[in-house]
mmCIF file of C-alpha atoms in Angstrom:
data_model
loop_
_atom_site.group_PDB
_atom_site.id
_atom_site.type_symbol
_atom_site.label_atom_id
_atom_site.label_comp_id
_atom_site.label_asym_id
_atom_site.label_seq_id
_atom_site.Cartn_x
_atom_site.Cartn_y
_atom_site.Cartn_z
ATOM 1 C CA MET A 1 21.422 -71.513 26.312
ATOM 2 C CA THR A 2 25.270 -70.863 26.269
ATOM 3 C CA ASP A 3 26.662 -68.324 28.647
ATOM 4 C CA VAL A 4 28.065 -65.465 26.846
ATOM 5 C CA ASP A 5 30.442 -63.053 28.963
ATOM 6 C CA TYR A 6 29.965 -59.475 27.672
ATOM 7 C CA ALA A 7 32.464 -57.726 29.720
ATOM 8 C CA PRO A 8 34.748 -57.406 26.830
ATOM 9 C CA LEU A 9 32.216 -55.571 24.860
ATOM 10 C CA LEU A 10 31.420 -53.362 27.978
ATOM 11 C CA GLY A 11 35.053 -52.803 27.819
ATOM 12 C CA THR A 12 35.525 -51.540 24.722
ATOM 13 C CA SER A 13 35.773 -47.602 23.847
ATOM 14 C CA ALA A 14 32.959 -48.225 20.883
ATOM 15 C CA PHE A 15 30.256 -49.284 23.274
ATOM 16 C CA ARG A 16 31.384 -46.627 25.773
ATOM 17 C CA LEU A 17 31.699 -43.909 23.471
ATOM 18 C CA GLY A 18 28.122 -44.980 22.056
ATOM 19 C CA VAL A 19 26.241 -45.192 25.094
ATOM 20 C CA VAL A 20 27.742 -41.680 26.283
ATOM 21 C CA GLY A 21 26.742 -39.994 23.096
ATOM 22 C CA ALA A 22 23.596 -41.312 23.475
ATOM 23 C CA VAL A 23 22.890 -40.032 26.612
ATOM 24 C CA VAL A 24 24.521 -36.557 26.082
ATOM 25 C CA THR A 25 22.309 -36.483 22.793
ATOM 26 C CA GLU A 26 18.878 -36.941 25.009
ATOM 27 C CA ARG A 27 20.423 -34.506 27.338
ATOM 28 C CA PHE A 28 20.973 -31.797 24.630
ATOM 29 C CA ALA A 29 18.114 -32.406 23.050
ATOM 30 C CA THR A 30 15.750 -31.817 25.922
ATOM 31 C CA GLU A 31 17.705 -28.704 26.701
ATOM 32 C CA ILE A 32 16.944 -27.620 23.237
ATOM 33 C CA ALA A 33 13.474 -28.440 22.961
ATOM 34 C CA GLY A 34 12.176 -25.244 24.317
ATOM 35 C CA TYR A 35 13.622 -23.564 21.435
ATOM 36 C CA ASP A 36 11.813 -25.816 18.974
ATOM 37 C CA LEU A 37 14.995 -27.553 17.902
ATOM 38 C CA LYS A 38 16.769 -30.599 17.646
ATOM 39 C CA PRO A 39 20.485 -31.889 17.513
ATOM 40 C CA LYS A 40 20.459 -32.043 14.192
ATOM 41 C CA HIS A 41 19.078 -28.477 13.647
ATOM 42 C CA VAL A 42 21.892 -27.100 15.636
ATOM 43 C CA GLY A 43 24.329 -28.810 13.759
ATOM 44 C CA VAL A 44 22.957 -27.266 10.115
ATOM 45 C CA LEU A 45 23.017 -24.123 12.382
ATOM 46 C CA ALA A 46 26.752 -24.505 13.459
ATOM 47 C CA LEU A 47 27.927 -25.342 9.868
ATOM 48 C CA LEU A 48 25.887 -22.672 8.649
ATOM 49 C CA ALA A 49 27.783 -20.265 11.214
ATOM 50 C CA SER A 50 31.060 -21.302 9.945
ATOM 51 C CA ALA A 51 30.234 -21.385 5.720
ATOM 52 C CA PRO A 52 27.760 -18.502 5.735
ATOM 53 C CA ALA A 53 25.264 -18.797 2.750
ATOM 54 C CA THR A 54 25.841 -22.561 2.187
ATOM 55 C CA SER A 55 23.818 -24.707 -0.315
ATOM 56 C CA GLN A 56 21.676 -27.250 0.740
ATOM 57 C CA LEU A 57 23.557 -29.527 -1.630
ATOM 58 C CA ASP A 58 27.250 -28.915 -0.028
ATOM 59 C CA LEU A 59 25.409 -29.356 3.420
ATOM 60 C CA ALA A 60 24.125 -32.682 2.972
ATOM 61 C CA ARG A 61 28.211 -33.409 1.555
ATOM 62 C CA THR A 62 29.196 -32.430 4.809
ATOM 63 C CA MET A 63 27.247 -34.110 6.897
ATOM 64 C CA GLY A 64 27.072 -37.316 4.974
ATOM 65 C CA VAL A 65 23.215 -37.354 4.684
ATOM 66 C CA ALA A 66 20.425 -37.572 2.247
ATOM 67 C CA PRO A 67 19.890 -34.250 0.678
ATOM 68 C CA SER A 68 16.433 -34.849 1.470
ATOM 69 C CA LEU A 69 17.283 -34.648 4.599
ATOM 70 C CA VAL A 70 18.687 -31.576 4.925
ATOM 71 C CA VAL A 71 15.715 -29.986 2.972
ATOM 72 C CA ARG A 72 13.455 -31.397 6.102
ATOM 73 C CA ILE A 73 16.335 -29.387 8.483
ATOM 74 C CA ALA A 74 16.159 -26.282 6.535
ATOM 75 C CA ASP A 75 12.434 -26.539 6.336
ATOM 76 C CA HIS A 76 11.897 -26.319 9.669
ATOM 77 C CA LEU A 77 14.784 -23.857 10.600
ATOM 78 C CA GLU A 78 13.073 -21.594 8.304
ATOM 79 C CA ARG A 79 9.445 -21.833 9.513
ATOM 80 C CA ILE A 80 11.250 -21.022 12.999
ATOM 81 C CA GLY A 81 13.242 -18.144 11.211
ATOM 82 C CA ALA A 82 16.715 -19.413 11.969
ATOM 83 C CA VAL A 83 17.406 -19.468 8.336
ATOM 84 C CA GLU A 84 16.645 -18.428 5.186
ATOM 85 C CA ARG A 85 16.826 -19.273 1.496
ATOM 86 C CA VAL A 86 18.835 -16.951 -0.656
ATOM 87 C CA ARG A 87 19.356 -17.483 -4.841
ATOM 88 C CA ASP A 88 23.015 -17.463 -5.422
ATOM 89 C CA PRO A 89 23.410 -14.666 -8.365
ATOM 90 C CA ALA A 90 26.098 -16.156 -10.436
ATOM 91 C CA ASP A 91 23.501 -19.686 -10.509
ATOM 92 C CA ARG A 92 20.130 -18.641 -9.914
ATOM 93 C CA ARG A 93 18.655 -22.498 -9.835
ATOM 94 C CA ARG A 94 20.825 -22.879 -6.956
ATOM 95 C CA GLN A 95 19.497 -21.833 -3.416
ATOM 96 C CA ALA A 96 21.698 -21.301 -0.356
ATOM 97 C CA LEU A 97 20.988 -21.163 3.417
ATOM 98 C CA ARG A 98 22.004 -18.042 5.437
ATOM 99 C CA LEU A 99 21.596 -17.434 9.344
ATOM 100 C CA THR A 100 19.033 -14.800 10.396
ATOM 101 C CA PRO A 101 19.819 -13.016 13.399
ATOM 102 C CA HIS A 102 17.156 -15.087 15.171
ATOM 103 C CA GLY A 103 19.484 -18.107 13.988
ATOM 104 C CA THR A 104 22.330 -16.512 15.287
ATOM 105 C CA GLU A 105 20.706 -16.116 18.803
ATOM 106 C CA LEU A 106 19.944 -19.255 18.512
ATOM 107 C CA LEU A 107 23.305 -21.126 17.952
ATOM 108 C CA ALA A 108 24.773 -18.595 20.851
ATOM 109 C CA GLU A 109 22.139 -20.099 23.083
ATOM 110 C CA CYS A 110 22.470 -24.086 21.476
ATOM 111 C CA THR A 111 26.220 -23.259 22.224
ATOM 112 C CA ARG A 112 25.951 -21.782 25.820
ATOM 113 C CA LEU A 113 23.472 -24.979 26.814
ATOM 114 C CA SER A 114 26.289 -27.272 25.140
ATOM 115 C CA GLU A 115 29.056 -25.048 27.532
ATOM 116 C CA SER A 116 27.508 -25.916 30.482
ATOM 117 C CA MET A 117 26.769 -29.825 29.956
ATOM 118 C CA GLU A 118 30.385 -29.811 28.849
ATOM 119 C CA HIS A 119 31.197 -28.499 32.553
ATOM 120 C CA ASP A 120 29.328 -31.139 34.054
ATOM 121 C CA LEU A 121 30.288 -33.666 31.714
ATOM 122 C CA LEU A 122 34.186 -33.095 32.352
ATOM 123 C CA ALA A 123 33.859 -32.535 35.805
ATOM 124 C CA GLY A 124 35.930 -35.042 37.312
ATOM 125 C CA LEU A 125 38.979 -34.666 34.797
ATOM 126 C CA SER A 126 41.518 -32.336 35.816
ATOM 127 C CA ALA A 127 42.365 -29.678 33.184
ATOM 128 C CA PRO A 128 45.162 -31.928 31.225
ATOM 129 C CA ASP A 129 43.054 -34.872 31.107
ATOM 130 C CA ARG A 130 40.139 -31.906 29.655
ATOM 131 C CA ALA A 131 42.405 -31.265 26.675
ATOM 132 C CA ALA A 132 43.657 -34.919 26.095
ATOM 133 C CA PHE A 133 39.847 -36.264 25.908
ATOM 134 C CA ARG A 134 39.088 -32.955 23.354
ATOM 135 C CA THR A 135 42.212 -33.908 21.365
ATOM 136 C CA ALA A 136 41.288 -37.601 21.301
ATOM 137 C CA LEU A 137 37.733 -36.808 20.458
ATOM 138 C CA ALA A 138 38.960 -34.719 17.826
ATOM 139 C CA ARG A 139 41.350 -37.478 16.303
ATOM 140 C CA VAL A 140 38.294 -39.720 16.367
ATOM 141 C CA ALA A 141 36.132 -37.472 14.572
ATOM 142 C CA THR A 142 38.565 -36.969 11.685
ATOM 143 C CA ASN A 143 39.078 -40.971 11.788
ATOM 144 C CA LEU A 144 35.207 -41.008 10.883
ATOM 145 C CA ASP A 145 35.738 -37.973 8.269
ATOM 146 C CA LEU A 146 33.187 -35.894 10.829
ATOM 147 C CA PRO A 147 33.161 -32.133 10.133
ATOM 148 C CA SER A 148 35.405 -30.724 12.790
#
């Protein structure tokens, strides 16, 4: 067996971001589980809050996922009363998703939980470092063509 030096891997931003992302995602998932939500559900709620009455196909394109995944997410969110499907009056074949008042409340609670987690996550950083971190993270998201 050959000796492999893994230190360079451990120092890469990609690896560290992956590990931190996995830990933060797991913690967020634990926080929202009591609301019968997963992070992907919250992502859809957030997108719908910024673009009301969005079609499932448009959501899938924005998220970069298969339309069938958005249908499953929408089915779940509809079952818990967070979204409703509405027909597009201009195209009766098209269904759009819209947040319900309950969905808006859930999103507000998830936002509060996320902000609390962020406070803990960034506690060791100065205000300028927190701002620089958010700016750098936004640029990374843009590089990956992720919605901002």
